[in-house]
Coordinates of C-alpha atoms and ligand atoms in Angstrom, one line a residue:
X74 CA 0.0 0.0 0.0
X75 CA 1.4 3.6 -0.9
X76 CA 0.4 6.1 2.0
X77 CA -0.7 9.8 1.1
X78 CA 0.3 12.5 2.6
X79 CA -3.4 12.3 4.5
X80 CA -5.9 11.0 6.2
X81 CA -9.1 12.7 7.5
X82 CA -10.2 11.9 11.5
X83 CA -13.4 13.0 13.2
X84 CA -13.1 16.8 11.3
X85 CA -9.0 17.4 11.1
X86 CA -6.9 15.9 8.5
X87 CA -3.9 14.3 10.1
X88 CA -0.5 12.8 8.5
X89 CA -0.8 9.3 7.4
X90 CA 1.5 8.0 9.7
X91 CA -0.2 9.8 12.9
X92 CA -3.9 8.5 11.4
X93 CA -3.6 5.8 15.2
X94 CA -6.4 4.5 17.2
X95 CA -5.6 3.0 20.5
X96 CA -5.2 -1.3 21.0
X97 CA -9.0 -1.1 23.2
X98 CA -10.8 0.6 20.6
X99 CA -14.3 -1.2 20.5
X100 CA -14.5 -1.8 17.2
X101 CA -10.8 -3.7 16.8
X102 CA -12.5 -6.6 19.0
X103 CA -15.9 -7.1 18.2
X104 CA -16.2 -6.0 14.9
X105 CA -18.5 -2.7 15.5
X106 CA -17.8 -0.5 12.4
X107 CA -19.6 0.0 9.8
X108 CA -17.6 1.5 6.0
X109 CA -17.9 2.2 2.5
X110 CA -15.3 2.5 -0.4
X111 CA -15.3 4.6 -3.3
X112 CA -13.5 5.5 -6.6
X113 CA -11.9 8.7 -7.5
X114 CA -11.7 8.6 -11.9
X115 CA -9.4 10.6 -13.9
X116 CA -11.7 12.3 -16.3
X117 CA -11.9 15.5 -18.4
X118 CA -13.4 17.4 -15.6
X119 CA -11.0 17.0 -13.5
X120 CA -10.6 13.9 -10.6
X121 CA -14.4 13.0 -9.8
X122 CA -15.9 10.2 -7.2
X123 CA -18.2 8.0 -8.7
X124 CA -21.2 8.3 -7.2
X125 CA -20.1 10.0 -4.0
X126 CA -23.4 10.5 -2.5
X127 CA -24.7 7.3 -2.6
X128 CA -21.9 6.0 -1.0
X129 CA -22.2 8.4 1.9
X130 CA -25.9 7.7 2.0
X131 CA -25.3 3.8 2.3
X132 CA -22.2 4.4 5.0
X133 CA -24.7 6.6 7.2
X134 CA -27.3 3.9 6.9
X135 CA -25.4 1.0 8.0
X136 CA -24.4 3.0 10.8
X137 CA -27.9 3.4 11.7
X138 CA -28.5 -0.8 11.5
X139 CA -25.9 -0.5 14.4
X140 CA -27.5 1.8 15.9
X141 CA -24.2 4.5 15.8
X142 CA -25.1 7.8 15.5
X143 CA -23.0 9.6 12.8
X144 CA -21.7 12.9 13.9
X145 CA -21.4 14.1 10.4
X146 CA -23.7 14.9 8.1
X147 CA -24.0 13.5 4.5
X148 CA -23.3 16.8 3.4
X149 CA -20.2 17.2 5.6
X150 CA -18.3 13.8 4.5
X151 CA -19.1 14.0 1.2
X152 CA -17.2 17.5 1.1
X153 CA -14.4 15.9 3.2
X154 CA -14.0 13.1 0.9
X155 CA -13.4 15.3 -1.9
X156 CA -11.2 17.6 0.3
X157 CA -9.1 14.8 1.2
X158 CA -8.2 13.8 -2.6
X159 CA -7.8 17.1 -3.6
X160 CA -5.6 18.1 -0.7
X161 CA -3.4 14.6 -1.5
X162 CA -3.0 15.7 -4.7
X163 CA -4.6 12.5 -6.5
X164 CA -5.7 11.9 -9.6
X165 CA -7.5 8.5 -9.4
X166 CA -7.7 6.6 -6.2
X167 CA -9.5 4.2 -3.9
X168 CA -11.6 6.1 -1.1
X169 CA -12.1 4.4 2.2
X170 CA -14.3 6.0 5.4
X171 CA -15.1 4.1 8.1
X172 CA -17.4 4.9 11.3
X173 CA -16.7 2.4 14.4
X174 CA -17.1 2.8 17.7
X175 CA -13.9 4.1 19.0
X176 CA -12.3 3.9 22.7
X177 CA -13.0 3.9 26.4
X178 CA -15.8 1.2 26.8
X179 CA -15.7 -2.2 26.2
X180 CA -18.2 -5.1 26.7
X181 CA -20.9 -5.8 24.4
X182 CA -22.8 -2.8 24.9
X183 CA -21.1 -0.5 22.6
X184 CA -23.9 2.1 22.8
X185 CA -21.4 4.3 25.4
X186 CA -18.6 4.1 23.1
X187 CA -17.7 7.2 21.2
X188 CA -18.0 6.8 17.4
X189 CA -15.1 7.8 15.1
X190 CA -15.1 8.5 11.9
X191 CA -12.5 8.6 9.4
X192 CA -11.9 9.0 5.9
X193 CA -8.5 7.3 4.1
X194 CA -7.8 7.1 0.1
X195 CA -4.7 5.8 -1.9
X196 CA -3.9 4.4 -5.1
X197 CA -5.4 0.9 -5.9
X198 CA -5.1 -0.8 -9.3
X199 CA -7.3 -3.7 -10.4
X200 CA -8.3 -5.1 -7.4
X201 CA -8.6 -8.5 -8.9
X202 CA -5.1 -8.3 -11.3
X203 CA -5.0 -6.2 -14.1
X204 CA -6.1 -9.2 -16.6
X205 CA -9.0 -10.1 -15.3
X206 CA -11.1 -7.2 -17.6
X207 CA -9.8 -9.0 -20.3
X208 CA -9.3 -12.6 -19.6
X209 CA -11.8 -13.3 -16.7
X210 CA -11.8 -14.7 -13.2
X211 CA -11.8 -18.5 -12.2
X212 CA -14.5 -18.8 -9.1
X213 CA -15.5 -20.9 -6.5
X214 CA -18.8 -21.5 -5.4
X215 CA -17.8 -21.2 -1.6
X216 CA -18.6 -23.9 1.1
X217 CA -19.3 -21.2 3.3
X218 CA -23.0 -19.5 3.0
X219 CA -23.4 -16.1 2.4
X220 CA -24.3 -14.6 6.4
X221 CA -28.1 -14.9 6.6
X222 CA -30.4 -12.6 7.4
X223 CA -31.5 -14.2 11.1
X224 CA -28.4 -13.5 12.3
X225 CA -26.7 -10.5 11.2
X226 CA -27.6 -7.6 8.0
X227 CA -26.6 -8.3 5.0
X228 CA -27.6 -4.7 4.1
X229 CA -25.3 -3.7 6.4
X230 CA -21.5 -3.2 5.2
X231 CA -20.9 -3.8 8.7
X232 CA -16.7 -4.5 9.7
X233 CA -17.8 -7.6 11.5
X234 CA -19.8 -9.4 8.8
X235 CA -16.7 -9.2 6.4
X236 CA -15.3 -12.2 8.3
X237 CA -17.7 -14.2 5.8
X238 CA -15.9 -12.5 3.1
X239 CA -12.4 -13.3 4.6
X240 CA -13.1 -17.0 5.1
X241 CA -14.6 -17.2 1.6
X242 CA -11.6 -15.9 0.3
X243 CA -9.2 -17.7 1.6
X244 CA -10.7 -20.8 0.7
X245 CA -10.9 -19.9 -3.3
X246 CA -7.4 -18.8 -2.9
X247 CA -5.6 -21.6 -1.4
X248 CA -7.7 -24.2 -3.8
X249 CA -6.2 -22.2 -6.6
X250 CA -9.0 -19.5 -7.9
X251 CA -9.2 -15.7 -7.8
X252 CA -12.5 -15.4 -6.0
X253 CA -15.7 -17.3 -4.7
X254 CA -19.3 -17.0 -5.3
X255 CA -21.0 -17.2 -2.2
X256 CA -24.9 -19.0 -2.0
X257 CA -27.5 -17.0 0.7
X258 CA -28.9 -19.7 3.6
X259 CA -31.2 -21.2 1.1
X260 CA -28.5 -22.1 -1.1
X261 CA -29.4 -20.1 -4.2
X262 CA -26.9 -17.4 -5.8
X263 CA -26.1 -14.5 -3.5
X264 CA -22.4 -12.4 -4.6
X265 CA -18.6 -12.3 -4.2
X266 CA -16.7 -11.4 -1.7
X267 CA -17.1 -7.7 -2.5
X268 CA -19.2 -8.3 -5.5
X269 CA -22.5 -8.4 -6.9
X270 CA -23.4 -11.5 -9.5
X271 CA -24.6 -11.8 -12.4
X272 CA -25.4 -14.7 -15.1
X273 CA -26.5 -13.9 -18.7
X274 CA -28.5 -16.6 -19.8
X275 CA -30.1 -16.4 -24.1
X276 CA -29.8 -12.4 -23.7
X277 CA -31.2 -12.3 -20.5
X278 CA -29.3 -10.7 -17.5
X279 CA -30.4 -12.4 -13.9
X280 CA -29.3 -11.1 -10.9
X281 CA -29.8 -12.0 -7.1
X282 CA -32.7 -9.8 -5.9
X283 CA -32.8 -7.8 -2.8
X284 CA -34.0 -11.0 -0.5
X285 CA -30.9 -13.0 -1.4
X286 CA -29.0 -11.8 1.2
X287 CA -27.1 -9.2 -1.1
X288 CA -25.4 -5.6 -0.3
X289 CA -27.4 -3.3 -2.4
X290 CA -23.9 -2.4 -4.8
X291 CA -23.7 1.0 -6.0
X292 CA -21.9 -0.6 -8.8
X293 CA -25.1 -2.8 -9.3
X294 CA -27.5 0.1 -9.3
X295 CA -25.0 1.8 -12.1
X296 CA -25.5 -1.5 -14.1
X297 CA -29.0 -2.1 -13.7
X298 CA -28.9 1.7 -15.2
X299 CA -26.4 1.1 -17.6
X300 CA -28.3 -2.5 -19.3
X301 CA -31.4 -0.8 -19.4
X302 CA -30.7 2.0 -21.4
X303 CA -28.4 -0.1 -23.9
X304 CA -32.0 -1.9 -24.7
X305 CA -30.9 -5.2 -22.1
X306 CA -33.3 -6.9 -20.2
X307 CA -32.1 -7.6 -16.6
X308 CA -34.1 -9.6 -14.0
X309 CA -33.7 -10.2 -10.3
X310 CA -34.4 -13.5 -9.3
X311 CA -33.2 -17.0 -7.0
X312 CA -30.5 -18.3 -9.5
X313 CA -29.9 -21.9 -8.6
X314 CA -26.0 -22.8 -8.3
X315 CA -26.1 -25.2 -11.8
X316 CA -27.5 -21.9 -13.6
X317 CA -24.5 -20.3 -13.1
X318 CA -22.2 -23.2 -15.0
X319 CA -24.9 -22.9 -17.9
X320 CA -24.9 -19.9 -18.5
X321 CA -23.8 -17.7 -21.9
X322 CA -22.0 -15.1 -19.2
X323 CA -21.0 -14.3 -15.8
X324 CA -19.7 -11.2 -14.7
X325 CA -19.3 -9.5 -11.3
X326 CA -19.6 -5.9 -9.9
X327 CA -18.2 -3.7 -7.5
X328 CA -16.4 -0.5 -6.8
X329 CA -13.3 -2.3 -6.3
X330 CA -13.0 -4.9 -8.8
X331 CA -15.3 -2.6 -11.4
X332 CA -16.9 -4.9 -13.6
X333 CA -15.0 -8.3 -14.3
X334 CA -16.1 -11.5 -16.3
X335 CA -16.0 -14.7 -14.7
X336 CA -14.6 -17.2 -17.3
X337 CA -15.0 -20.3 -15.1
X338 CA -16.4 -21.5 -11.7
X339 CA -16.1 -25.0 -10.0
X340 CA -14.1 -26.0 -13.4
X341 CA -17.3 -25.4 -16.0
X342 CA -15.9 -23.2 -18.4
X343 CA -18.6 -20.1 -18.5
X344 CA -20.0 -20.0 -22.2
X345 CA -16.6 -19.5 -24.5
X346 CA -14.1 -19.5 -21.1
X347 CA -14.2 -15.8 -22.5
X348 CA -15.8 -12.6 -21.9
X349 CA -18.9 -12.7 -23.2
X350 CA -20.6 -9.6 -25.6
X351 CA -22.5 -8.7 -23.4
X352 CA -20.7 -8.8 -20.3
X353 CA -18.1 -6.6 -22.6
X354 CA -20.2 -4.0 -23.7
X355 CA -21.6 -3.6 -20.1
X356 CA -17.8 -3.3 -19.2
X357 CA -17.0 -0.3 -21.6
X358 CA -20.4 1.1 -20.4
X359 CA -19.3 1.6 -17.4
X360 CA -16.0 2.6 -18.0
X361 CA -17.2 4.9 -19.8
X362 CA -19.5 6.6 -17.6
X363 CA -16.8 6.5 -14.6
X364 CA -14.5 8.6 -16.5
X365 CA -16.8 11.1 -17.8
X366 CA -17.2 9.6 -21.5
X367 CA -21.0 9.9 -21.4
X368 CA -22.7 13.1 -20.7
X369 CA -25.6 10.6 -19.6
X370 CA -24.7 9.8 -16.8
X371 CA -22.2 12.7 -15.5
X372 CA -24.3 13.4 -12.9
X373 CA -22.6 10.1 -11.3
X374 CA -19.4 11.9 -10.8
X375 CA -18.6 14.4 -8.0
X376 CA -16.0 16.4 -8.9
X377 CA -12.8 17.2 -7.2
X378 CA -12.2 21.1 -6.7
X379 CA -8.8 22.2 -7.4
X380 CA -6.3 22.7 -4.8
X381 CA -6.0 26.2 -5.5
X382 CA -9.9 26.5 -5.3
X383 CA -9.2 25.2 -1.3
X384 CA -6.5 27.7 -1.0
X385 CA -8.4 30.6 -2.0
X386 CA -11.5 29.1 0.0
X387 CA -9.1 29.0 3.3
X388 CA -6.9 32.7 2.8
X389 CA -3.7 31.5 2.3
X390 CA -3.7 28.1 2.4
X391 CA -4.8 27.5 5.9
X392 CA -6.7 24.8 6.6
X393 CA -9.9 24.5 8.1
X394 CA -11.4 21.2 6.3
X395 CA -14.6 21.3 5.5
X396 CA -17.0 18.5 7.2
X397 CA -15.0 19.8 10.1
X398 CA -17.3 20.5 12.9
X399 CA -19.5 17.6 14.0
X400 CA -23.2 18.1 13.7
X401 CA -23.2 16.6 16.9
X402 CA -21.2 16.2 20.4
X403 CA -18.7 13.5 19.7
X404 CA -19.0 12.7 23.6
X405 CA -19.5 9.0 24.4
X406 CA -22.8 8.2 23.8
X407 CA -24.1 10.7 22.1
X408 CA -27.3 9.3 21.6
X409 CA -26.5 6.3 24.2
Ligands
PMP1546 N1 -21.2 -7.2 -2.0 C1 -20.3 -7.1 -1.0 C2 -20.2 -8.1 0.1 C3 -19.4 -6.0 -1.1 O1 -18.4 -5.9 -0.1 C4 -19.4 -5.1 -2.2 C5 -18.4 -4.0 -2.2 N2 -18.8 -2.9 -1.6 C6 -20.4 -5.3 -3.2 C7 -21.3 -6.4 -3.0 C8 -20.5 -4.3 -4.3 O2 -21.0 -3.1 -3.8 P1 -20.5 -1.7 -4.5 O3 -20.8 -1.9 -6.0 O4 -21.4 -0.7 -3.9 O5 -19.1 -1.5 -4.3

């Protein structure tokens, strides 16, 4: 990982290497965080998160599930997030904030723990290796299910639940694959790891619906967008695990792997054991519309202001970030 010169904490942006949360911090053992991730594009109006706002919206709601009141609001972080890229000087990058509960109570109630919150980007190629646009993924339908609904949110992007995603990793990897699929408790379809799934089957795009056990992708909204316009018809549904190996095409989405074919899974080679048409044009589609190719849909990107623009804002370069003050008291238990 390459630091920045930045990193955004609870209103003040602080060096990278001073960016430190103490060993008892709440969320460190039992999981209570809740994030989001975003991308920063290079495009011809400058550096420009994709779909900023929702992003924000979706971290603010998760922390809600968890009942952790955000001391920010939506407003605030989204101007801190483009703040912190412009003031790191980036171009393109990955965007990371994060609201856990922080330190000075532990136990299971967390409700008197403060909540932090804080916002971190650096550079991050292809998440998945730079061929996998162009040559595909090998998956594994995982032996471990998808968390279920009775016991924690799949809604939620919640630190904690990503455990699921770490053990299902690990597994694909050390059998020899580049990701797993993972099925919800009733053992249909549900995602990735940290992607939503997606089978083209005689034209047809079917997805996982909203009962499955899924996280609601941004990505997967932009595609759902994307296929209709381009005259595709896309369906959420239970997809049973065989549909998958018959299928024409499988691709994946999310804001960190983008939008990559999946060439073969469990050792079925998906349709050609190549990207599929449609799963290519999708793919340009959206690369497209992240870097500001289509007027359509440049109301995704959130532009970056110009350093200079920051400098006048401040007098002289001084900085008082915006997002800075919290809406709220940042005493523990704000709201209990
Ligand atoms: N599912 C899971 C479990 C994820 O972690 C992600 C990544 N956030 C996604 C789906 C895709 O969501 P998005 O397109 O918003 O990144």
């Amino acid at each position: 990982m390459e630091p920045t010169d930045l990193i955004w904490m609870n209103g003040s942006f602080v060096a990278w290497e001073d960016a430190k949360i103490h060993v008892l911090t709440h969320g460190l053992h039992y999981g209570t965080g809740v994030f989001d991730s975003m991308r920063c594009y290079e495009t011809e109006l400058g550096p420009a998160v994709f779909r900023n706002a929702e992003h924000i919206d979706r971290l603010v709601r998760s922390a809600e599930l968890y009942y952790m009141p955000v001391p920010y609001s939506t407003e605030q972080l989204r101007a801190a997030t483009l703040e912190l890229v412009a003031r790191n000087g980036l171009s393109s990058c990955y965007i990371r904030p994060i609201v856990n509960r922080g330190y000075g109570q532990m136990g299971l109630n967390p409700l008197d723990a403060p909540v932090d919150v804080t916002i971190a980007c650096w550079e991050w190629g292809a998440y998945l290796g730079d061929e996998c646009f162009s040559e595909g993924v090998r998956a594994k339908v995982s032996s471990w299910r998808r968390i279920s609904p009775d016991s924690l949110i799949p809604h939620a992007k919640a630190s904690g639940q990503y455990l699921n995603s770490v053990l299902a990793k690990i597994e694909s990897l050390k059998a020899g694959y580049e990701e797993a699929i993972l099925l919800d408790d009733h053992g249909y379809v549900c995602e990735g790891t940290g992607e939503n799934v997606y089978a083209v089957r005689d034209g047809v795009i079917v997805t996982p619906g909203q009962a499955n056990s899924i996280l609601d992708g941004i990505t997967r909204r932009s595609i759902f967008q994307l296929a209709g316009d381009l005259g595709y018809e896309i369906v959420e549904r239970n997809i049973a695990r065989a549909e998958l190996y018959l299928a024409d095409e499988v691709f994946m989405s999310g804001t960190a792997a983008e939008v990559v074919p999946v060439r073969e899974i469990d050792d079925h080679v998906v349709g050609e054991g190549r990207p599929g048409e449609i799963t290519r044009v999708l793919q340009k589609a959206f690369d497209d519309a992240v870097h500001g190719r289509s007027e359509r849909y440049r109301e995704w990107l959130d532009v970056v202001p110009a350093a200079a623009a920051l400098e006048t804002r401040d007098g002289a370069g001084a900085s008082a970030p915006l997002g800075g003050a919290p809406q709220a008291a940042r005493a523990a238990g704000a709201d209990g």
